[in-house]
């Protein structure tokens, strides 16, 4: 409701601005010194002007009062460690657009434990484009009972609750709760063990088939990146085939990064808009998981695709796994966008998917 009202307000303001511009232009023509006498303003323009004035008056009454800086108020003090760090290294420009979050993130006591809400503040800043975050001189709290050995199986029968600081996550305090409350998000090992190994529809690409495709092309897959890989199930499966895959993932109030690490894998805590922290042309495979979807602004998605192309080596593979969009958008927007990369299509499959409202959309499985 709030979004709808805001949208209507913006559209209405745009209409008012256009009308005012038109009126000023016409008035300046009518008031030109060239004619010997000033011509009267037509009645329809006067009526339009009265309508605009009434609209502006109505909007002014309903707009919340604007907050203007007062001469008596003082600006919030900048944390000392933020000032110190700014002299050592540049801070991402988007960080300055959110000084309240940035100041709160950097407001800590040096050489002591970091505040408990650091992770929530960090992800909020990252999602607002403030990345990389400024470094801090405090100690991150770690689980009281860290694992004593590497996991023998990347698909354990259960995850150990002691490896997570559950105070960071308000919804659940155990993995069994997450598996029950958020099914399908990667917290149920029994459900994850069959992923990427079964072939149920044309949209599925089992790992053995993927590796066979590479072998048939006299290629090899050794290094990969899983973008938006949640709890790292794809990387865990590839590890069983001696393929190293790093997973980019955000937590979003669930311990995704912790689970990736518990599996003996590498989690990269970076957002989709961040440049991949990998050198050019060194990766054999990039998988774009469900996080790469139609909800991403088109320009941002285009930059993402070309950054993926940057890290892929010649002959590498780009896999769009269950890309979700409408058929019309696939034909007119996303298909041509993917086609700009000029990759040879190894597999391209499209199927219907019905969302929670009953609307049919398209899902793509593409391995280029």
Short mmCIF file of N, CA and C in Angstrom, two decimals, residues 10 35 80-81 86 112 137 150 173 182 193-194 204 228 254 261 267 272 295 301 311 325 329 336 342 360 365:
data_model
loop_
_atom_site.label_atom_id
_atom_site.label_comp_id
_atom_site.label_asym_id
_atom_site.label_seq_id
_atom_site.Cartn_x
_atom_site.Cartn_y
_atom_site.Cartn_z
N UNK A 10 4.57 10.08 -7.18
CA UNK A 10 5.65 10.43 -8.12
C UNK A 10 5.07 10.73 -9.49
N UNK A 35 5.14 41.46 -30.18
CA UNK A 35 3.81 41.99 -30.49
C UNK A 35 3.66 43.38 -29.87
N UNK A 80 35.59 7.69 15.67
CA UNK A 80 37.02 7.95 15.51
C UNK A 80 37.70 6.91 14.62
N UNK A 81 37.29 5.64 14.74
CA UNK A 81 37.93 4.62 13.91
C UNK A 81 37.55 4.77 12.44
N UNK A 86 39.60 6.07 7.17
CA UNK A 86 39.44 6.85 5.94
C UNK A 86 40.76 7.45 5.49
N UNK A 112 38.20 -4.68 21.56
CA UNK A 112 37.27 -5.47 22.36
C UNK A 112 36.38 -6.26 21.41
N UNK A 137 38.83 -2.65 14.16
CA UNK A 137 39.80 -3.20 15.12
C UNK A 137 39.05 -3.77 16.33
N UNK A 150 37.94 -31.73 9.81
CA UNK A 150 37.22 -31.45 8.57
C UNK A 150 36.10 -32.46 8.38
N UNK A 173 16.54 -21.00 16.29
CA UNK A 173 17.72 -21.19 17.14
C UNK A 173 18.34 -22.56 16.96
N UNK A 182 11.81 -23.36 6.98
CA UNK A 182 12.22 -22.87 5.66
C UNK A 182 12.64 -24.05 4.79
N UNK A 193 20.85 -34.13 -0.31
CA UNK A 193 21.77 -35.16 -0.79
C UNK A 193 21.45 -35.61 -2.22
N UNK A 194 20.20 -35.42 -2.67
CA UNK A 194 19.84 -35.85 -4.02
C UNK A 194 19.93 -34.73 -5.05
N UNK A 204 16.58 -29.99 -15.54
CA UNK A 204 17.60 -30.52 -14.64
C UNK A 204 18.88 -30.84 -15.43
N UNK A 228 25.25 -16.92 -5.76
CA UNK A 228 23.99 -17.05 -5.03
C UNK A 228 23.73 -18.49 -4.64
N UNK A 254 19.57 -16.02 7.89
CA UNK A 254 19.79 -17.47 8.07
C UNK A 254 21.28 -17.73 7.88
N UNK A 261 30.82 -23.10 5.20
CA UNK A 261 32.09 -23.36 5.87
C UNK A 261 32.10 -24.69 6.60
N UNK A 267 32.97 -19.86 1.54
CA UNK A 267 31.89 -18.91 1.26
C UNK A 267 32.45 -17.51 0.99
N UNK A 272 25.33 -9.50 -5.24
CA UNK A 272 25.32 -9.70 -6.68
C UNK A 272 25.89 -8.51 -7.43
N UNK A 295 14.19 -10.40 -10.95
CA UNK A 295 14.03 -9.28 -10.02
C UNK A 295 15.22 -8.32 -10.06
N UNK A 301 22.04 -6.56 -14.14
CA UNK A 301 22.20 -7.92 -14.63
C UNK A 301 23.19 -7.97 -15.79
N UNK A 311 35.72 -13.47 -15.87
CA UNK A 311 36.45 -14.47 -15.08
C UNK A 311 36.51 -15.83 -15.76
N UNK A 325 11.43 -16.25 -15.18
CA UNK A 325 10.92 -15.03 -15.81
C UNK A 325 9.65 -15.36 -16.58
N UNK A 329 9.06 -11.73 -21.39
CA UNK A 329 10.34 -11.14 -21.01
C UNK A 329 11.50 -11.98 -21.51
N UNK A 336 17.66 -12.04 -25.56
CA UNK A 336 18.64 -11.21 -26.28
C UNK A 336 19.81 -10.75 -25.42
N UNK A 342 27.38 -14.02 -26.97
CA UNK A 342 27.90 -14.76 -28.12
C UNK A 342 28.38 -16.16 -27.82
N UNK A 360 1.44 -18.41 -14.50
CA UNK A 360 2.44 -19.23 -15.17
C UNK A 360 3.60 -18.36 -15.64
N UNK A 365 16.75 -23.48 -18.20
CA UNK A 365 18.01 -24.12 -17.87
C UNK A 365 18.90 -23.92 -19.08
#
